[in-house]
Short mmCIF file of C-alpha atoms in Angstrom, two decimals:
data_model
loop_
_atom_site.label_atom_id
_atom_site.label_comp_id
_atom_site.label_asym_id
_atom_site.label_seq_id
_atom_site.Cartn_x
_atom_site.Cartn_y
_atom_site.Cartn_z
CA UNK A 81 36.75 27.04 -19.29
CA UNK A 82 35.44 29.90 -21.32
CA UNK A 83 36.45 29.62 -25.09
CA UNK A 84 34.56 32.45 -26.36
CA UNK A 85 36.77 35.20 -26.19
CA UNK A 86 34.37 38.16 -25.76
CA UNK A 87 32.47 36.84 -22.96
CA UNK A 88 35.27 35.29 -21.39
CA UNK A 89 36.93 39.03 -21.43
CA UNK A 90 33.48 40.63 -19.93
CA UNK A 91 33.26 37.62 -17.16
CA UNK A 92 36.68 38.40 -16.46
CA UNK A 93 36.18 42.48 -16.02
CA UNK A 94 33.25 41.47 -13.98
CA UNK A 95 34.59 39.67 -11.29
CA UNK A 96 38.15 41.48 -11.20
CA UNK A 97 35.59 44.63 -10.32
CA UNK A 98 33.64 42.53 -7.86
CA UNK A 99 36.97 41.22 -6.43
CA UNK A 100 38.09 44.64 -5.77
CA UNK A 101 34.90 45.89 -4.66
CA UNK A 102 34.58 43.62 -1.62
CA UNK A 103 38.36 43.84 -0.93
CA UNK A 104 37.61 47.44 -0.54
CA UNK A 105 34.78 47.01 1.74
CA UNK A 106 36.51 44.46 3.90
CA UNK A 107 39.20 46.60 4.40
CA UNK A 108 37.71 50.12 4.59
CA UNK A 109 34.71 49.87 6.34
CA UNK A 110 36.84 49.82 9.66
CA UNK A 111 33.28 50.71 11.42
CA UNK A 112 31.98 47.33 9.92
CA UNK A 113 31.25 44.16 12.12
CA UNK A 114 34.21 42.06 11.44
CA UNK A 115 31.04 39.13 10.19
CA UNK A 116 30.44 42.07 8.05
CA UNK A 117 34.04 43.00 6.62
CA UNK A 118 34.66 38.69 6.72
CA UNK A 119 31.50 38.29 3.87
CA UNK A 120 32.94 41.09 1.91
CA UNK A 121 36.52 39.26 1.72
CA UNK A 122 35.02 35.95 0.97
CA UNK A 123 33.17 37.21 -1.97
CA UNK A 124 36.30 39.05 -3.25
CA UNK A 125 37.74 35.74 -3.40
CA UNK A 126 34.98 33.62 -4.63
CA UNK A 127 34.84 36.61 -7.36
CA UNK A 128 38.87 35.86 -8.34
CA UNK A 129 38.28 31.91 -8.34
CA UNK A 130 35.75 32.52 -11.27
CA UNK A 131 37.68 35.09 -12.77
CA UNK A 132 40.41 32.49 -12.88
CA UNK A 133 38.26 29.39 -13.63
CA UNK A 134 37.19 31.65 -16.88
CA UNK A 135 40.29 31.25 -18.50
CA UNK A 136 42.67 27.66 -19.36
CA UNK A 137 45.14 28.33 -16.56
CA UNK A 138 42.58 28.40 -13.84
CA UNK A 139 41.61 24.77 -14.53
CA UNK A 140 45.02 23.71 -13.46
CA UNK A 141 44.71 25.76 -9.82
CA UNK A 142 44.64 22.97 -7.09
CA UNK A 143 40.83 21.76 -6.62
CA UNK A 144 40.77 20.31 -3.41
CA UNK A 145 42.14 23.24 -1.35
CA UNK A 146 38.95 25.40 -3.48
CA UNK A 147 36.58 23.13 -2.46
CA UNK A 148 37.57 22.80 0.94
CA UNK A 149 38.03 26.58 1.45
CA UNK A 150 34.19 27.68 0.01
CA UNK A 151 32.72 24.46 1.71
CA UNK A 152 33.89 25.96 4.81
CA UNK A 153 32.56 29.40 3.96
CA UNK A 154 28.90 28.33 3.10
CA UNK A 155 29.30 26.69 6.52
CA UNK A 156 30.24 30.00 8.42
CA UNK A 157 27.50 31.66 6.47
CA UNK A 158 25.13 29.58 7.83
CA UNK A 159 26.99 29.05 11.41
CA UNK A 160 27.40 32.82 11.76
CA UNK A 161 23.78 33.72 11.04
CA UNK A 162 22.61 31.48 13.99
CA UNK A 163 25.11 31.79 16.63
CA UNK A 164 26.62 35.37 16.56
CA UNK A 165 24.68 37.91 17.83
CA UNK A 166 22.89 39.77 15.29
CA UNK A 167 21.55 43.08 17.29
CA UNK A 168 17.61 43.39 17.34
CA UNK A 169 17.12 41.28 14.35
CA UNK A 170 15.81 37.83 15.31
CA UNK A 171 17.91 34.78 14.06
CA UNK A 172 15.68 33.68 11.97
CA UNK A 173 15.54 36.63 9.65
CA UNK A 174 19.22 36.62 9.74
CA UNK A 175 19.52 33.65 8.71
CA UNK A 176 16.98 33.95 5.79
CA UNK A 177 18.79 37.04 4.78
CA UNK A 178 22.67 35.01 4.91
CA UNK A 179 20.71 31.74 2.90
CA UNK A 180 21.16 32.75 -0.25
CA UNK A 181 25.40 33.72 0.27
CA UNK A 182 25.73 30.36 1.70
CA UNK A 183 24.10 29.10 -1.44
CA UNK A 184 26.07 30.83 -3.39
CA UNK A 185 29.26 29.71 -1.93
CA UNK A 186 28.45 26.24 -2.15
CA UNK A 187 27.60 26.33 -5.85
CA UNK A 188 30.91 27.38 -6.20
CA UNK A 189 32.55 24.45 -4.61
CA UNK A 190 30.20 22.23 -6.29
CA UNK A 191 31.53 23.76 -9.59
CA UNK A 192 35.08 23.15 -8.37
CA UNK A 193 34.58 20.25 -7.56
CA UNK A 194 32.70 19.19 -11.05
CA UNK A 195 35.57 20.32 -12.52
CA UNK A 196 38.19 18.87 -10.53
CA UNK A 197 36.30 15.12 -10.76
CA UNK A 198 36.78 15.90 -14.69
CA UNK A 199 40.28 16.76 -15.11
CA UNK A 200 41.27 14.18 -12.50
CA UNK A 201 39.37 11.19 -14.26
CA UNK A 202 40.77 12.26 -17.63
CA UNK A 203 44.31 12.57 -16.12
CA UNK A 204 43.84 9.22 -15.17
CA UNK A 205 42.40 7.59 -18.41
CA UNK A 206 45.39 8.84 -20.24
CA UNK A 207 45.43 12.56 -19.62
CA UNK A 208 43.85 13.57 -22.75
CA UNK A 209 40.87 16.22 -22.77
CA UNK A 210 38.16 14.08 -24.69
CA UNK A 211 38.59 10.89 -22.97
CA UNK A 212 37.10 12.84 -19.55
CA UNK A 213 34.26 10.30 -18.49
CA UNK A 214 32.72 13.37 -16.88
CA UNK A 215 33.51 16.22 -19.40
CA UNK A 216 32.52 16.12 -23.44
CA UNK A 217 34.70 18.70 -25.64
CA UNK A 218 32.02 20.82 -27.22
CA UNK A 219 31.81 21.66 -31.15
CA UNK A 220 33.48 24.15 -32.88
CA UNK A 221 32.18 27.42 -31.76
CA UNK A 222 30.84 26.52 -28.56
CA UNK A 223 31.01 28.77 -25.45
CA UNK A 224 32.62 26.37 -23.49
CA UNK A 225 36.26 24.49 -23.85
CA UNK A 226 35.04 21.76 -21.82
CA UNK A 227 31.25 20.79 -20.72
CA UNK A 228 30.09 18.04 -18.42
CA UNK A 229 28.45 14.73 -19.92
CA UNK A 230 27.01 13.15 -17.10
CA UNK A 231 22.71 13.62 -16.93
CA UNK A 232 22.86 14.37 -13.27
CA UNK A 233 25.52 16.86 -13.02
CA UNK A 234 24.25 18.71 -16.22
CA UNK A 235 20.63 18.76 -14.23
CA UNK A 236 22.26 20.08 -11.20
CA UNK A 237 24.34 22.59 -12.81
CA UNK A 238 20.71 23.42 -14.82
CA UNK A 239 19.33 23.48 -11.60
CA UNK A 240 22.01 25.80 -9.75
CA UNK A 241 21.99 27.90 -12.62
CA UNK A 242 18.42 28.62 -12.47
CA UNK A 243 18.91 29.42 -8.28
CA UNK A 244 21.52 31.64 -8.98
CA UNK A 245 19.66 33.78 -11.63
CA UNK A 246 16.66 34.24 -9.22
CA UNK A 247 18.97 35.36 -7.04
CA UNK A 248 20.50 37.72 -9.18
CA UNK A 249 17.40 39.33 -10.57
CA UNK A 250 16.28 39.50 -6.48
CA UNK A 251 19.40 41.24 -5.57
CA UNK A 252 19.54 43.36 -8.75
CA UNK A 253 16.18 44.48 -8.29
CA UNK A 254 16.66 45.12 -4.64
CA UNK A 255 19.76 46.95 -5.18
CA UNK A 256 17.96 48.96 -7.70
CA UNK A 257 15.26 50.37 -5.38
CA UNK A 258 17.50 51.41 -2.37
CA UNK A 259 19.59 52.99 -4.92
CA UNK A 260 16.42 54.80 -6.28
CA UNK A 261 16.10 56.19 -2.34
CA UNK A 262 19.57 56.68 -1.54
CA UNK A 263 19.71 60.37 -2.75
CA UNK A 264 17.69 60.72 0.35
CA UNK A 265 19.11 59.15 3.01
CA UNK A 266 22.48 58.35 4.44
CA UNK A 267 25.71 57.13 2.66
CA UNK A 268 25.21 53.53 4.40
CA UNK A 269 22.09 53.04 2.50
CA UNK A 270 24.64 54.22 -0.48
CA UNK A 271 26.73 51.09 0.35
CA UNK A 272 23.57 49.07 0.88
CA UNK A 273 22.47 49.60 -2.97
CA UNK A 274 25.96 48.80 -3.91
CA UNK A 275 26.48 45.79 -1.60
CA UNK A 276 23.34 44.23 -2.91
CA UNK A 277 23.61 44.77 -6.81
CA UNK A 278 27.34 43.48 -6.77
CA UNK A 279 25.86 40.30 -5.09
CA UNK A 280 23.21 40.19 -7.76
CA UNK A 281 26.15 40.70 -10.59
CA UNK A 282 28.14 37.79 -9.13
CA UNK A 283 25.10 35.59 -8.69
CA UNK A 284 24.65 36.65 -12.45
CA UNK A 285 28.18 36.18 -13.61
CA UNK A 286 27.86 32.47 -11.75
CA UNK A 287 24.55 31.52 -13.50
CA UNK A 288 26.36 32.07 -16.78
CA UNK A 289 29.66 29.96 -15.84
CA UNK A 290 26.73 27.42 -14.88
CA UNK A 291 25.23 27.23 -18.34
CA UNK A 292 28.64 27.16 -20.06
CA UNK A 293 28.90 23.98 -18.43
CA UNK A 294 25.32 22.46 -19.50
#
């Protein structure tokens, strides 16, 4: 998806360090909620389905299965935030704080499932890459191998982009001031800082592979 070879290479580093970040946390932080250790592993995948969606090969990965499997998890998001018990903190803050992962999840089945309605239309106009109702092949030089041409999913892909980088500048920022206290308090506010900035750098990473696609 990514033709330019220099950010394709620093998307890619990016989310194969987010990957193994959260597979890290899901699996080491034994003392975790399991919710807690679950988020972690769904954003270590979610981080290898862009890696993978950042190079050619990823665009010939199975679609449906994607978009089932992060439709789901923008669900449980959700569905976890109001029905599991969440300690002293009332459901409703809960669920403001798990909003933004389940909107993050669902972009990315959207964008899997942009994708997939490309490849599959062109496959079945005659298989070639620029007779794609849904896709345009960009100029020479372009970020992007393949863009979409329809006006609505461009806007929504605008649109998610622009969510995404809020969220990434919230997080980032966020992550940035209990990282600024962390020398003085305990090594879960540590984790904290680093939890929330890697969710800011894959919201990030995402709001580029959004614009690509403009």
């Amino acid at each position: 998806m990514i033709a330019a070879t220099g950010l394709r290479w620093i998307l890619t580093l990016l989310f194969c360090a987010l990957a193994a970040y959260g597979l890290w946390r899901a699996f080491a932080a034994r003392s975790h909620p399991w919710t807690a250790r679950l988020a972690h592993g769904l954003h270590a995948v979610m981080a290898l389905a862009m890696f993978a969606m950042a190079w050619s090969w990823g665009m010939d990965l199975p679609g449906t299965p994607q978009v089932v499997f992060f439709s789901v998890a923008a669900a449980w998001f959700v569905l976890a935030a109001l029905a599991l018990p969440n300690g002293p903190e009332p459901r409703t803050r809960a669920l403001a704080s798990t909003l933004p992962h389940a909107v993050m999840t669902g972009a990315m089945a959207w964008m899997v499932a942009a994708m997939s309605s490309g490849m599959s239309m062109g496959a079945t106009g005659g298989g070639q890459a620029h007779d794609m109702p849904g896709m345009d092949m960009p100029a020479p030089g372009a970020l992007a191998t393949m863009t979409l041409s329809g006006t609505g999913d461009r806007w929504s892909a605008g649109l998610l982009a622009l969510v995404l980088l809020v969220l990434a500048l919230w997080w980032l920022a966020e992550g940035f001031d209990t990282g600024r206290l962390a020398p003085r308090a305990t090594g879960g506010a540590v984790h904290a800082a680093w939890d929330v900035g890697c969710h800011g750098l894959m919201a990030l990473g995402m709001a580029v592979m959004f614009v690509v696609m403009v």
